[in-house]
CSV table of C-alpha atoms in Angstrom, one decimal:
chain,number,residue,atom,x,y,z
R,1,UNK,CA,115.6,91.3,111.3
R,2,UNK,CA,112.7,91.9,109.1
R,3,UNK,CA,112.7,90.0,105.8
R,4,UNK,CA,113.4,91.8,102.3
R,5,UNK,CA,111.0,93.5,100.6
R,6,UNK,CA,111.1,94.7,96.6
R,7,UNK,CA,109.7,97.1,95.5
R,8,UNK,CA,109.4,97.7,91.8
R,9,UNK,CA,109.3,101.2,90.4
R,10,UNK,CA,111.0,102.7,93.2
R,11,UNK,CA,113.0,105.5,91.9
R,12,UNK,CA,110.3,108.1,92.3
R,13,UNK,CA,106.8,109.3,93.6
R,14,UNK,CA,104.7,106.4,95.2
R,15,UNK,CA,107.3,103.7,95.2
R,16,UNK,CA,109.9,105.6,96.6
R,17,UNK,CA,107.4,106.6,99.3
R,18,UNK,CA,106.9,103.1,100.2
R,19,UNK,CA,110.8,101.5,99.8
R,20,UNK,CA,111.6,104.3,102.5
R,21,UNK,CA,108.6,103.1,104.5
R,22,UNK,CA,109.4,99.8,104.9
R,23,UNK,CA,112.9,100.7,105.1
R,24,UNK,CA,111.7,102.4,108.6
R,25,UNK,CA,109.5,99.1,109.8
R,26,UNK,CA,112.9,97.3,109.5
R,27,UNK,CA,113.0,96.0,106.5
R,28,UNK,CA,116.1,95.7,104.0
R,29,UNK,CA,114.5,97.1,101.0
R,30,UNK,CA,115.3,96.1,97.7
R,31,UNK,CA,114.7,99.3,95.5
R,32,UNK,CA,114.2,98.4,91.7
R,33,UNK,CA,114.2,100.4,89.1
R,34,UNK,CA,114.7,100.7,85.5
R,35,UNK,CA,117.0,103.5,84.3
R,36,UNK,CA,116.7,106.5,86.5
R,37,UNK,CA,119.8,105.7,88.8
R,38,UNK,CA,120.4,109.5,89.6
R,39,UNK,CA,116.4,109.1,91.5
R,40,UNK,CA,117.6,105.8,92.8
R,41,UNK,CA,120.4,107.2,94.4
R,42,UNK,CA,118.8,109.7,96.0
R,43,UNK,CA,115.9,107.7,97.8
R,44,UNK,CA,118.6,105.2,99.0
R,45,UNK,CA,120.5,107.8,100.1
R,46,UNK,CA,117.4,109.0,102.4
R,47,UNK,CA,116.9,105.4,103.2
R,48,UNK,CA,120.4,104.9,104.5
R,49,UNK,CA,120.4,108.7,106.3
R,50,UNK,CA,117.2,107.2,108.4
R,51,UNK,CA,119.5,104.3,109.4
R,52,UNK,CA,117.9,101.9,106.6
R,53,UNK,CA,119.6,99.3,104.9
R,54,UNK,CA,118.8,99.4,100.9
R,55,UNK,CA,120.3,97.6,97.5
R,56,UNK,CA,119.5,98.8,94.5
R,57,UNK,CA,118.5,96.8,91.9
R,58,UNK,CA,118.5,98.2,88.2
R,59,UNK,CA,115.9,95.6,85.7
R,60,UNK,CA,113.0,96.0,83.7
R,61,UNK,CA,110.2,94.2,85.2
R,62,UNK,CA,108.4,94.3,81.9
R,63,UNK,CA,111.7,92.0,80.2
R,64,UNK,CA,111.2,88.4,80.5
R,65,UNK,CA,114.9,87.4,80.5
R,66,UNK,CA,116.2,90.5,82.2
R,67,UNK,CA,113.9,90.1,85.0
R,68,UNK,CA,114.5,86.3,85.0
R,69,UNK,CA,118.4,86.5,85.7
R,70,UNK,CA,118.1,89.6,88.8
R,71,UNK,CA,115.0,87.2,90.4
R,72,UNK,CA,117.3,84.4,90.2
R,73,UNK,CA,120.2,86.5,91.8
R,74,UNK,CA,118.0,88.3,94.7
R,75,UNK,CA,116.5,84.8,95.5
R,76,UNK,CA,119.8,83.1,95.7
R,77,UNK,CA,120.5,85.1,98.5
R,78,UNK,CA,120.1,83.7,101.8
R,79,UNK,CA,118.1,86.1,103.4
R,80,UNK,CA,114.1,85.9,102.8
R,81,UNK,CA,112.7,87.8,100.0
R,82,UNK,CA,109.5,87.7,102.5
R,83,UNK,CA,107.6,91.0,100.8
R,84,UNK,CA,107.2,92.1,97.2
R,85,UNK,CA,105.6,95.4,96.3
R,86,UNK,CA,104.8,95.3,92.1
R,87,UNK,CA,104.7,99.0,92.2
R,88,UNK,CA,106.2,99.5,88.3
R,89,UNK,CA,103.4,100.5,85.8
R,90,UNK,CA,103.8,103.1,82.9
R,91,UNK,CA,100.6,105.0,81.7
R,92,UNK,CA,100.1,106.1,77.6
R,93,UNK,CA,96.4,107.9,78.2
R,94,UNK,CA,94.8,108.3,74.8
R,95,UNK,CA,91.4,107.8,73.5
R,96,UNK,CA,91.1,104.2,72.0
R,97,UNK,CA,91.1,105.4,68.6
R,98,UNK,CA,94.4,107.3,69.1
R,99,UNK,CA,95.9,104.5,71.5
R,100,UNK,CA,98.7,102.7,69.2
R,101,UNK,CA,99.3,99.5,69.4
R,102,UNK,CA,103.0,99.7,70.4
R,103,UNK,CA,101.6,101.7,73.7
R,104,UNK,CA,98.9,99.1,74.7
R,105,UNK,CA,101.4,96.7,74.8
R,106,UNK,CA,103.9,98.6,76.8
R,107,UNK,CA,100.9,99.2,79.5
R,108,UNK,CA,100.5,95.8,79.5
R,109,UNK,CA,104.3,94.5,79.2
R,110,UNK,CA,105.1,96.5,82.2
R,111,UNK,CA,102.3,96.3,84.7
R,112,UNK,CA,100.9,93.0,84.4
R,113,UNK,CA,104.2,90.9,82.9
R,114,UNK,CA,106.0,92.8,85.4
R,115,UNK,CA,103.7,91.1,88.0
R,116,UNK,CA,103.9,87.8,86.7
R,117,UNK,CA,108.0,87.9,85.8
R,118,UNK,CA,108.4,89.2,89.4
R,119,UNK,CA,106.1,87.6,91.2
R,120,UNK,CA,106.7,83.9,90.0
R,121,UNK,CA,109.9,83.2,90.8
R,122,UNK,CA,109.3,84.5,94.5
R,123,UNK,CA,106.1,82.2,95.5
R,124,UNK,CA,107.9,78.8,96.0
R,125,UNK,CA,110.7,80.1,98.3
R,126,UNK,CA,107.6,82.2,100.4
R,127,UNK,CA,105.6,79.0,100.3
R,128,UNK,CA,108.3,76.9,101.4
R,129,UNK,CA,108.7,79.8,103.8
R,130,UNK,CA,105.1,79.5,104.8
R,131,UNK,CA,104.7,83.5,105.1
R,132,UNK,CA,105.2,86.4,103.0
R,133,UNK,CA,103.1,88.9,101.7
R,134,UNK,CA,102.8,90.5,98.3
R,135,UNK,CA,101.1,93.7,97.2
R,136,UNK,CA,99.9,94.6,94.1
R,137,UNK,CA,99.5,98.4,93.1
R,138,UNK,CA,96.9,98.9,91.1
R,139,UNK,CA,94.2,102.1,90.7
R,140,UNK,CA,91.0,103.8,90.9
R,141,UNK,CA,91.0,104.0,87.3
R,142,UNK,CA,90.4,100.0,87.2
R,143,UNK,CA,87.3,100.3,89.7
R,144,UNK,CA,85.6,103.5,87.9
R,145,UNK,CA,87.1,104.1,84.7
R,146,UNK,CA,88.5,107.4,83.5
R,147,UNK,CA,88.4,108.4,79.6
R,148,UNK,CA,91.5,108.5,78.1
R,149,UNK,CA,93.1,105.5,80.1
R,150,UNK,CA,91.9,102.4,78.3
R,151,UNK,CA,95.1,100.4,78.6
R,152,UNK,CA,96.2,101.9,82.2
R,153,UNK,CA,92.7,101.1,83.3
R,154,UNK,CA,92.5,97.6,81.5
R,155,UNK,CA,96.2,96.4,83.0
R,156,UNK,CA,95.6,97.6,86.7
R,157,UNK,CA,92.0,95.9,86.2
R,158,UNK,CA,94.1,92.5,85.4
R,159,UNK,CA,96.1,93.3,88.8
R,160,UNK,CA,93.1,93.2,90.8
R,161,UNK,CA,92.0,89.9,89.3
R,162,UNK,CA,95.6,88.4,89.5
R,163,UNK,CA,95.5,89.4,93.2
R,164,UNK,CA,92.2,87.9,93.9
R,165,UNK,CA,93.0,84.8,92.8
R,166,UNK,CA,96.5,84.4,93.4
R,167,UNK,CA,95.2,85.3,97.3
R,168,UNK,CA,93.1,82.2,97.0
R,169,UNK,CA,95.8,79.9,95.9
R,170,UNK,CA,98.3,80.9,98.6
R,171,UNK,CA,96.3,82.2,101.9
R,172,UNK,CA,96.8,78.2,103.7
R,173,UNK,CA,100.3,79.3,103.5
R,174,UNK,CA,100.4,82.1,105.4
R,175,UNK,CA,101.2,84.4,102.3
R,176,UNK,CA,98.8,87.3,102.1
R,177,UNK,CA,98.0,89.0,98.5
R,178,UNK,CA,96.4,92.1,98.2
R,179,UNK,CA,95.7,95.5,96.1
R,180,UNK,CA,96.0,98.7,96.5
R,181,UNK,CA,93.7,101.2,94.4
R,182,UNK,CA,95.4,104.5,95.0
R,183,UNK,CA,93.3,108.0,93.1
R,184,UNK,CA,94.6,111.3,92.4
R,185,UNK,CA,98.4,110.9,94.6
R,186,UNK,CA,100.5,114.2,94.2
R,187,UNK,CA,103.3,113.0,92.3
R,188,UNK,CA,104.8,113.6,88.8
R,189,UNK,CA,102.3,111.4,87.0
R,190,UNK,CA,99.6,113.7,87.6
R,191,UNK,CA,101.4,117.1,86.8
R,192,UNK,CA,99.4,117.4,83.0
R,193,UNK,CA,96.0,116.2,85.0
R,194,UNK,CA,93.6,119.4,84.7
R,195,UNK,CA,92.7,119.3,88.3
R,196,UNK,CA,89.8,122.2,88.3
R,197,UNK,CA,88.3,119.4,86.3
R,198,UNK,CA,89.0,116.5,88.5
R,199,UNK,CA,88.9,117.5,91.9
R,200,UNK,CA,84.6,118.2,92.2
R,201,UNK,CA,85.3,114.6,91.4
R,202,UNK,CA,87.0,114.2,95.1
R,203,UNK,CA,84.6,114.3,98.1
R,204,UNK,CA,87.8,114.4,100.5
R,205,UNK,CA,88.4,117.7,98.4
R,206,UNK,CA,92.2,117.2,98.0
R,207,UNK,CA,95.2,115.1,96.3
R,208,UNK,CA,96.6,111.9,98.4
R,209,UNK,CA,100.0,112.2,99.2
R,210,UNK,CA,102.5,109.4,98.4
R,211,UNK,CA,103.3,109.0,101.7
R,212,UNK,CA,99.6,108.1,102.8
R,213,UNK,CA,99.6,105.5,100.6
R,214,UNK,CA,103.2,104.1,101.6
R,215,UNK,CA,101.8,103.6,105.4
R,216,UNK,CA,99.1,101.4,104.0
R,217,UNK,CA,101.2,99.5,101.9
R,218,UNK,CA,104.1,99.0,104.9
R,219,UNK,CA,100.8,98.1,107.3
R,220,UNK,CA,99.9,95.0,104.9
R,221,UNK,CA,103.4,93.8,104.9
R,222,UNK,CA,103.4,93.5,108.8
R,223,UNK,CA,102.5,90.5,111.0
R,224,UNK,CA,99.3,92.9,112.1
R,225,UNK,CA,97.7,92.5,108.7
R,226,UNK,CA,97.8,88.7,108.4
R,227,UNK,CA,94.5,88.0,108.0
R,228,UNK,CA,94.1,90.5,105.2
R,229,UNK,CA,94.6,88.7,101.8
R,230,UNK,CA,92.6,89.0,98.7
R,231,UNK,CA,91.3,92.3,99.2
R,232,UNK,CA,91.2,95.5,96.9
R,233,UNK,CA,92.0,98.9,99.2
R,234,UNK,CA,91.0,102.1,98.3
R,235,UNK,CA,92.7,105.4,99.2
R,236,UNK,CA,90.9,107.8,96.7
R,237,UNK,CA,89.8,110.1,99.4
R,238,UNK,CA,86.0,108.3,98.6
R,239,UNK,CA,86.3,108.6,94.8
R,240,UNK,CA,85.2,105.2,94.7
């Protein structure tokens, strides 16, 4: 059997795209998510209709203790917690003058000290391990820049750096850490984007699809992609 994977943020959109994906490469998936359980349910329940094997895990990755006590009770388990998708991120777009403060640091509470509350407590039992493979979601948004996104921009900037150098400390141990930049994805958190403005801005001439970027994410948690590791990947349709 595959090992586990988590994946943060999984209720909805992107990271319900990719728990079903690894859920079909074999994986049991461990689908995390903070309150939306009626979402939850529903992508477990396609999970398990496709013969997939899924726990849900309610947490907020951005809470310290919260996160603290469900890492130590998925790592207690005997089975491998061999991949980690840090998928949860919120976004609170506003020019910097009109970005409060209480938003920037929910931005940055959730994305990156979900990374690091998530991430942490898994790297010892992967090392010890000697594989696993972690993948970071970040965005196009930290490679170009977009008005209006300072924080969301500035936090999945910090996840390409984490991943870059987090990569450099683990790769002799078989653990592979990478990025993923996704653009313009046809989900929910684009449904206020004016996209007669955006998509000149798209030489592919058309959104991603959530399922696009899940097959990317589910190829870097295979044994195929081991010799991928500190890498940024773009699927933007050439945005960047």
């Amino acid at each position: 059997m595959r090992p586990r994977a988590l994946v943060t943020g999984a209720s909805r959109g992107i990271g319900a795209a990719i728990a079903e994906a690894l859920a079909a490469a074999g994986h049991p998936v461990l689908l995390n998510y903070r309150s939306d359980t009626t979402a939850a349910e529903a992508v477990a329940g396609r999970i398990r209709e496709a013969g997939g094997t899924v726990t849900l895990v309610p947490f907020d990755v951005g809470d310290p203790e919260t996160s603290a006590a469900a890492m130590a009770e998925i790592l207690a388990d005997p089975a491998p917690l061999g991949v980690i998708v840090n998928n949860a991120g919120v976004a609170r777009d506003n020019p910097l003058p009109a970005l409060e403060r209480e938003d920037w640091d929910l931005v940055m509470r959730t994305t990156l000290g979900g990374f690091y509350n998530v991430t942490r407590p898994a790297v010892m039992p992967m090392v010890r391990r000697r594989w696993g493979r972690i993948i970071n979601m970040s965005s196009v948004s930290a490679v170009i820049g977009n008005r209006g996104q300072v924080a969301y921009a500035a936090a999945k900037a910090g996840i390409i750096g984490a991943t870059r150098s987090l990569s450099l400390e683990l790769a002799r141990r078989g653990i592979t850490v990478n990025a993923v930049a996704p653009g313009l994805i046809e989900t929910d958190m684009i449904k206020d984007v004016p996209l007669e403005h955006v998509m000149p801005r798209i030489p592919a001439q058309r959104l991603g699809q959530p399922g696009e970027v899940a097959a990317l994410v589910a190829f870097l948690a295979s044994d195929a992609a081991g010799y991928i590791t500190g890498q940024v990947i773009g699927i933007n349709g050439g945005m960047a």
